[in-house]
Amino acid sequence: MVEVEIQQLDLAAIAQSGQCFRMSEVEQGVKLVAKGKFLQVWALEENRFRFDCSLQEYETVWRDYFDLNTDYQIYSACVLKKDRFLQRAMEYGRGLRILNQEPFEMLISFIISQRKSIPAIRTAVECLAQHFGSPIQTSDGTVWAFPTPQQLAQASEEELLECGLGYRAKYVLDAAQKVASGQLDLEALGNAPDDILLQQLQTVAGVGIKVASCTALFGYHRLKALPVDVWIQRVIEKVYHGNFPTRYEKYAGVLQQYMFYYARCPECDFLK
DNA sequence: TGCCAGGCTTCAC
DNA sequence: GTGAAGCATGGC
């Protein structure tokens, strides 16, 4: 067990924010599977948190995963005072962070995300893990790691259809095969500039600019990547008169995440 | 029961 | 180059 003090970390907000699909809320915290590991985290009093892992694992895995080396005040500080929508969104989503997740898992998860609700994405991703991933034994029972490219590339389209992927099954298979064969080198792309990364990701069938942007943002921490889904499109049209403010370009992905989280909540009345 | 979902591909024009 | 139709299936 590790107990640490962390400013601006809202576990529930992150779990609900639509950037990760294998984190779920438990009493006073979350449980998740990521990077081949199972983790539980609880929120204690006064910005203190308990991580159910060794200090070494916290330092080498989870500190980076939760982006805890970044002071998120730099993001709220760049928001214009007169931008009431984003001011409100940053306040509402305080504690949201951009997780450092695995590129392959992000690519597959966001291929699945197209025309699916967040609960349906979670169900499908969990099904893939249970059918094709490696088991992880925990005190809570068995959970499954997200499949490796090799594990997923061996699946048949029929097997993938059992996870409710529908027409996306062939897209998932194409992605897994391209990565497993080395045709698409996700690790090497870590050193590529943003435009090349986005372009290469879109060589996969069923991957357009939105899925590529989600992969770049959540899997490669490219903070300029701006995924425009139906919600962000509504924000751009209703709040910003058709153009995402150039002032926010540097951190567009981060700010977008606060916009997305706030825009979807019942109390947001900017989009009516 | 019917509608909608963190889009993309295909095909007119 | 732009716009609209079609897509499989789960969740509410």
GROMACS .gro file of C-alpha atoms (C1' of nucleotides) in nm:
model
  297
    1MET     CA    1   0.000   0.000   0.000
    2VAL     CA    2   0.113   0.352  -0.080
    3GLU     CA    3  -0.038   0.668   0.061
    4VAL     CA    4   0.031   0.992  -0.119
    5GLU     CA    5  -0.097   1.348  -0.134
    6ILE     CA    6  -0.207   1.455  -0.482
    7GLN     CA    7  -0.353   1.787  -0.592
    8GLN     CA    8  -0.627   1.783  -0.855
    9LEU     CA    9  -0.708   1.416  -0.892
   10ASP     CA   10  -1.073   1.311  -0.928
   11LEU     CA   11  -1.084   0.935  -0.979
   12ALA     CA   12  -1.457   0.917  -1.049
   13ALA     CA   13  -1.437   1.197  -1.306
   14ILE     CA   14  -1.155   1.019  -1.487
   15ALA     CA   15  -1.342   0.687  -1.481
   16GLN     CA   16  -1.646   0.854  -1.639
   17SER     CA   17  -1.461   1.081  -1.878
   18GLY     CA   18  -1.466   0.856  -2.184
   19GLN     CA   19  -1.087   0.832  -2.222
   20CYS     CA   20  -1.052   0.491  -2.055
   21PHE     CA   21  -1.284   0.192  -2.063
   22ARG     CA   22  -1.138  -0.046  -1.806
   23MET     CA   23  -1.160   0.173  -1.497
   24SER     CA   24  -1.469   0.145  -1.281
   25GLU     CA   25  -1.585   0.311  -0.963
   26VAL     CA   26  -1.582   0.128  -0.630
   27GLU     CA   27  -1.659   0.256  -0.281
   28GLN     CA   28  -1.447   0.572  -0.243
   29GLY     CA   29  -1.226   0.490  -0.535
   30VAL     CA   30  -1.168   0.302  -0.857
   31LYS     CA   31  -1.035  -0.029  -0.981
   32LEU     CA   32  -0.870  -0.069  -1.318
   33VAL     CA   33  -0.671  -0.293  -1.547
   34ALA     CA   34  -0.390  -0.125  -1.741
   35LYS     CA   35  -0.037  -0.201  -1.853
   36GLY     CA   36  -0.090  -0.568  -1.773
   37LYS     CA   37  -0.167  -0.491  -1.408
   38PHE     CA   38  -0.467  -0.464  -1.180
   39LEU     CA   39  -0.490  -0.167  -0.944
   40GLN     CA   40  -0.727  -0.028  -0.684
   41VAL     CA   41  -0.705   0.332  -0.566
   42TRP     CA   42  -0.903   0.496  -0.288
   43ALA     CA   43  -0.955   0.863  -0.211
   44LEU     CA   44  -0.892   0.942   0.156
   45GLU     CA   45  -0.939   1.279   0.325
   46GLU     CA   46  -0.777   1.605   0.214
   47ASN     CA   47  -0.624   1.516  -0.123
   48ARG     CA   48  -0.473   1.194   0.007
   49PHE     CA   49  -0.495   0.870  -0.188
   50ARG     CA   50  -0.416   0.507  -0.119
   51PHE     CA   51  -0.274   0.296  -0.401
   52ASP     CA   52  -0.294  -0.079  -0.356
   53CYS     CA   53   0.057  -0.151  -0.484
   54SER     CA   54   0.422  -0.129  -0.385
   55LEU     CA   55   0.602   0.204  -0.369
   56GLN     CA   56   0.820   0.093  -0.657
   57GLU     CA   57   0.521   0.010  -0.874
   58TYR     CA   58   0.360   0.342  -0.788
   59GLU     CA   59   0.676   0.530  -0.883
   60THR     CA   60   0.751   0.337  -1.202
   61VAL     CA   61   0.401   0.273  -1.336
   62TRP     CA   62   0.111   0.463  -1.184
   63ARG     CA   63   0.263   0.805  -1.125
   64ASP     CA   64   0.312   0.837  -1.498
   65TYR     CA   65  -0.014   0.661  -1.585
   66PHE     CA   66  -0.215   0.920  -1.391
   67ASP     CA   67   0.008   1.203  -1.524
   68LEU     CA   68   0.093   1.305  -1.169
   69ASN     CA   69   0.412   1.485  -1.265
   70THR     CA   70   0.206   1.758  -1.430
   71ASP     CA   71   0.058   2.057  -1.251
   72TYR     CA   72  -0.283   2.097  -1.414
   73GLN     CA   73  -0.303   2.462  -1.316
   74ILE     CA   74  -0.102   2.540  -1.629
   75TYR     CA   75  -0.405   2.434  -1.831
   76SER     CA   76  -0.669   2.631  -1.643
   77ALA     CA   77  -0.436   2.930  -1.644
   78CYS     CA   78  -0.445   2.957  -2.023
   79VAL     CA   79  -0.825   2.984  -2.036
   80LEU     CA   80  -0.956   3.331  -2.119
   81LYS     CA   81  -1.152   3.491  -1.837
   82LYS     CA   82  -1.430   3.590  -2.074
   83ASP     CA   83  -1.462   3.228  -2.194
   84ARG     CA   84  -1.743   3.142  -1.956
   85PHE     CA   85  -1.803   2.800  -2.105
   86LEU     CA   86  -1.448   2.674  -2.066
   87GLN     CA   87  -1.407   2.845  -1.728
   88ARG     CA   88  -1.713   2.654  -1.610
   89ALA     CA   89  -1.592   2.332  -1.773
   90MET     CA   90  -1.251   2.353  -1.603
   91GLU     CA   91  -1.422   2.410  -1.269
   92TYR     CA   92  -1.671   2.129  -1.319
   93GLY     CA   93  -1.403   1.885  -1.433
   94ARG     CA   94  -1.141   1.978  -1.175
   95GLY     CA   95  -0.936   1.666  -1.107
   96LEU     CA   96  -0.965   1.532  -1.461
   97ARG     CA   97  -0.631   1.425  -1.604
   98ILE     CA   98  -0.514   1.292  -1.938
   99LEU     CA   99  -0.400   0.938  -1.862
  100ASN     CA  100  -0.089   0.788  -2.022
  101GLN     CA  101  -0.238   0.473  -2.169
  102GLU     CA  102  -0.105   0.216  -2.412
  103PRO     CA  103  -0.117   0.304  -2.783
  104PHE     CA  104  -0.245  -0.033  -2.904
  105GLU     CA  105  -0.522  -0.046  -2.645
  106MET     CA  106  -0.625   0.308  -2.737
  107LEU     CA  107  -0.623   0.233  -3.109
  108ILE     CA  108  -0.847  -0.072  -3.069
  109SER     CA  109  -1.073   0.085  -2.807
  110PHE     CA  110  -1.142   0.394  -3.016
  111ILE     CA  111  -1.195   0.190  -3.333
  112ILE     CA  112  -1.468   0.016  -3.132
  113SER     CA  113  -1.598   0.348  -3.002
  114GLN     CA  114  -1.741   0.462  -3.334
  115ARG     CA  115  -2.121   0.483  -3.315
  116LYS     CA  116  -2.123   0.318  -2.973
  117SER     CA  117  -2.219   0.456  -2.633
  118ILE     CA  118  -1.955   0.459  -2.360
  119PRO     CA  119  -2.122   0.173  -2.165
  120ALA     CA  120  -2.133  -0.034  -2.485
  121ILE     CA  121  -1.763   0.036  -2.553
  122ARG     CA  122  -1.674  -0.079  -2.202
  123THR     CA  123  -1.867  -0.403  -2.251
  124ALA     CA  124  -1.700  -0.477  -2.586
  125VAL     CA  125  -1.347  -0.395  -2.464
  126GLU     CA  126  -1.392  -0.610  -2.154
  127CYS     CA  127  -1.516  -0.895  -2.374
  128LEU     CA  128  -1.204  -0.870  -2.592
  129ALA     CA  129  -0.983  -0.884  -2.283
  130GLN     CA  130  -1.163  -1.188  -2.144
  131HIS     CA  131  -1.153  -1.377  -2.473
  132PHE     CA  132  -0.805  -1.292  -2.596
  133GLY     CA  133  -0.604  -1.135  -2.311
  134SER     CA  134  -0.379  -1.300  -2.054
  135PRO     CA  135  -0.519  -1.371  -1.707
  136ILE     CA  136  -0.403  -1.170  -1.408
  137GLN     CA  137  -0.459  -1.322  -1.064
  138THR     CA  138  -0.567  -1.074  -0.798
  139SER     CA  139  -0.699  -1.094  -0.444
  140ASP     CA  140  -1.032  -1.011  -0.605
  141GLY     CA  141  -1.022  -1.303  -0.847
  142THR     CA  142  -0.906  -1.321  -1.208
  143VAL     CA  143  -0.901  -1.023  -1.441
  144TRP     CA  144  -0.764  -1.009  -1.795
  145ALA     CA  145  -0.501  -0.789  -1.949
  146PHE     CA  146  -0.585  -0.612  -2.272
  147PRO     CA  147  -0.479  -0.844  -2.557
  148THR     CA  148  -0.142  -0.794  -2.723
  149PRO     CA  149  -0.138  -0.729  -3.100
  150GLN     CA  150  -0.024  -1.089  -3.150
  151GLN     CA  151  -0.307  -1.230  -2.939
  152LEU     CA  152  -0.569  -1.024  -3.120
  153ALA     CA  153  -0.424  -1.086  -3.466
  154GLN     CA  154  -0.485  -1.459  -3.416
  155ALA     CA  155  -0.857  -1.408  -3.363
  156SER     CA  156  -1.101  -1.475  -3.644
  157GLU     CA  157  -1.357  -1.221  -3.751
  158GLU     CA  158  -1.629  -1.457  -3.626
  159GLU     CA  159  -1.472  -1.467  -3.279
  160LEU     CA  160  -1.451  -1.089  -3.271
  161LEU     CA  161  -1.817  -1.063  -3.367
  162GLU     CA  162  -1.901  -1.246  -3.044
  163CYS     CA  163  -1.792  -0.933  -2.859
  164GLY     CA  164  -2.056  -0.724  -3.033
  165LEU     CA  165  -1.814  -0.543  -3.260
  166GLY     CA  166  -2.045  -0.557  -3.562
  167TYR     CA  167  -1.896  -0.398  -3.874
  168ARG     CA  168  -1.593  -0.287  -3.667
  169ALA     CA  169  -1.468  -0.645  -3.633
  170LYS     CA  170  -1.276  -0.629  -3.961
  171TYR     CA  171  -1.128  -0.293  -3.859
  172VAL     CA  172  -1.002  -0.437  -3.530
  173LEU     CA  173  -0.855  -0.733  -3.712
  174ASP     CA  174  -0.682  -0.508  -3.966
  175ALA     CA  175  -0.531  -0.298  -3.687
  176ALA     CA  176  -0.410  -0.603  -3.493
  177GLN     CA  177  -0.258  -0.763  -3.802
  178LYS     CA  178  -0.083  -0.446  -3.917
  179VAL     CA  179   0.070  -0.395  -3.572
  180ALA     CA  180   0.156  -0.761  -3.511
  181SER     CA  181   0.328  -0.788  -3.850
  182GLY     CA  182   0.531  -0.475  -3.792
  183GLN     CA  183   0.371  -0.297  -4.087
  184LEU     CA  184   0.252  -0.038  -3.836
  185ASP     CA  185   0.520   0.021  -3.572
  186LEU     CA  186   0.339   0.182  -3.280
  187GLU     CA  187   0.653   0.205  -3.071
  188ALA     CA  188   0.856   0.381  -3.339
  189LEU     CA  189   0.569   0.625  -3.392
  190GLY     CA  190   0.636   0.749  -3.041
  191ASN     CA  191   0.921   0.950  -3.192
  192ALA     CA  192   0.726   1.074  -3.496
  193PRO     CA  193   0.584   1.427  -3.524
  194ASP     CA  194   0.210   1.468  -3.470
  195ASP     CA  195   0.115   1.487  -3.836
  196ILE     CA  196   0.305   1.171  -3.928
  197LEU     CA  197   0.159   0.987  -3.630
  198LEU     CA  198  -0.197   1.082  -3.728
  199GLN     CA  199  -0.132   0.994  -4.091
  200GLN     CA  200   0.016   0.652  -4.008
  201LEU     CA  201  -0.266   0.560  -3.771
  202GLN     CA  202  -0.513   0.635  -4.048
  203THR     CA  203  -0.358   0.366  -4.267
  204VAL     CA  204  -0.566   0.121  -4.062
  205ALA     CA  205  -0.909   0.042  -4.205
  206GLY     CA  206  -1.183   0.217  -4.012
  207VAL     CA  207  -0.948   0.472  -3.857
  208GLY     CA  208  -1.026   0.832  -3.948
  209ILE     CA  209  -0.906   1.157  -3.801
  210LYS     CA  210  -1.115   1.128  -3.485
  211VAL     CA  211  -0.999   0.780  -3.382
  212ALA     CA  212  -0.642   0.871  -3.476
  213SER     CA  213  -0.663   1.185  -3.262
  214CYS     CA  214  -0.795   0.991  -2.962
  215THR     CA  215  -0.508   0.744  -2.999
  216ALA     CA  216  -0.256   1.028  -3.027
  217LEU     CA  217  -0.397   1.207  -2.724
  218PHE     CA  218  -0.463   0.920  -2.486
  219GLY     CA  219  -0.198   0.675  -2.609
  220TYR     CA  220   0.088   0.910  -2.697
  221HIS     CA  221   0.004   1.211  -2.481
  222ARG     CA  222   0.003   1.443  -2.783
  223LEU     CA  223  -0.173   1.731  -2.615
  224LYS     CA  224  -0.235   1.923  -2.938
  225ALA     CA  225  -0.438   1.636  -3.081
  226LEU     CA  226  -0.802   1.741  -3.089
  227PRO     CA  227  -1.059   1.464  -3.130
  228VAL     CA  228  -1.377   1.618  -3.269
  229ASP     CA  229  -1.675   1.396  -3.197
  230VAL     CA  230  -2.041   1.497  -3.201
  231TRP     CA  231  -2.013   1.665  -2.860
  232ILE     CA  232  -1.705   1.873  -2.939
  233GLN     CA  233  -1.862   1.961  -3.274
  234ARG     CA  234  -2.163   2.097  -3.089
  235VAL     CA  235  -1.935   2.297  -2.860
  236ILE     CA  236  -1.743   2.441  -3.155
  237GLU     CA  237  -2.065   2.542  -3.329
  238LYS     CA  238  -2.267   2.671  -3.033
  239VAL     CA  239  -1.994   2.824  -2.818
  240TYR     CA  240  -1.712   2.916  -3.055
  241HIS     CA  241  -1.911   3.003  -3.370
  242GLY     CA  242  -1.755   2.735  -3.585
  243ASN     CA  243  -1.386   2.743  -3.496
  244PHE     CA  244  -1.191   2.595  -3.207
  245PRO     CA  245  -1.000   2.895  -3.061
  246THR     CA  246  -0.643   2.912  -3.193
  247ARG     CA  247  -0.539   3.042  -2.853
  248TYR     CA  248  -0.599   2.693  -2.713
  249GLU     CA  249  -0.411   2.498  -2.981
  250LYS     CA  250  -0.114   2.405  -2.766
  251TYR     CA  251  -0.331   2.216  -2.516
  252ALA     CA  252  -0.632   2.150  -2.736
  253GLY     CA  253  -0.655   1.784  -2.636
  254VAL     CA  254  -0.652   1.856  -2.265
  255LEU     CA  255  -0.906   2.138  -2.287
  256GLN     CA  256  -1.121   1.929  -2.517
  257GLN     CA  257  -1.145   1.664  -2.247
  258TYR     CA  258  -1.287   1.914  -1.997
  259MET     CA  259  -1.528   2.041  -2.263
  260PHE     CA  260  -1.643   1.686  -2.342
  261TYR     CA  261  -1.695   1.598  -1.976
  262TYR     CA  262  -1.888   1.917  -1.901
  263ALA     CA  263  -2.089   1.926  -2.224
  264ARG     CA  264  -2.236   1.583  -2.150
  265CYS     CA  265  -2.341   1.659  -1.793
  266PRO     CA  266  -2.704   1.745  -1.716
  267GLU     CA  267  -2.626   2.084  -1.566
  268CYS     CA  268  -2.454   2.221  -1.877
  269ASP     CA  269  -2.690   2.464  -2.046
  270PHE     CA  270  -2.453   2.618  -2.299
  271LEU     CA  271  -2.554   2.384  -2.580
  272LYS     CA  272  -2.931   2.430  -2.574
  273DT     C1'  273  -3.997  -0.063  -2.871
  274DG     C1'  274  -3.750   0.265  -3.085
  275DC     C1'  275  -3.379   0.572  -3.074
  276DC     C1'  276  -2.909   0.692  -3.035
  277DA     C1'  277  -2.422   0.618  -2.965
  278DG     C1'  278  -1.642   0.974  -2.833
  279DG     C1'  279  -1.734   0.781  -3.701
  280DC     C1'  280  -1.584   0.583  -4.120
  281DT     C1'  281  -1.640   0.425  -4.594
  282DT     C1'  282  -1.853   0.451  -5.016
  283DC     C1'  283  -2.069   0.665  -5.378
  284DA     C1'  284  -2.313   1.039  -5.614
  285DC     C1'  285  -2.263   1.496  -5.790
  286DG     C1'  286  -1.384   1.846  -5.318
  287DT     C1'  287  -1.830   1.805  -5.074
  288DG     C1'  288  -2.246   1.586  -4.894
  289DA     C1'  289  -2.546   1.212  -4.781
  290DA     C1'  290  -2.656   0.728  -4.714
  291DG     C1'  291  -2.545   0.292  -4.491
  292DC     C1'  292  -2.353   0.046  -4.141
  293DA     C1'  293  -2.418  -0.385  -3.663
  294DT     C1'  294  -2.527  -0.396  -3.210
  295DG     C1'  295  -2.578  -0.275  -2.717
  296DG     C1'  296  -2.797   0.020  -2.368
  297DC     C1'  297  -3.154   0.301  -2.195
   0.00000   0.00000   0.00000
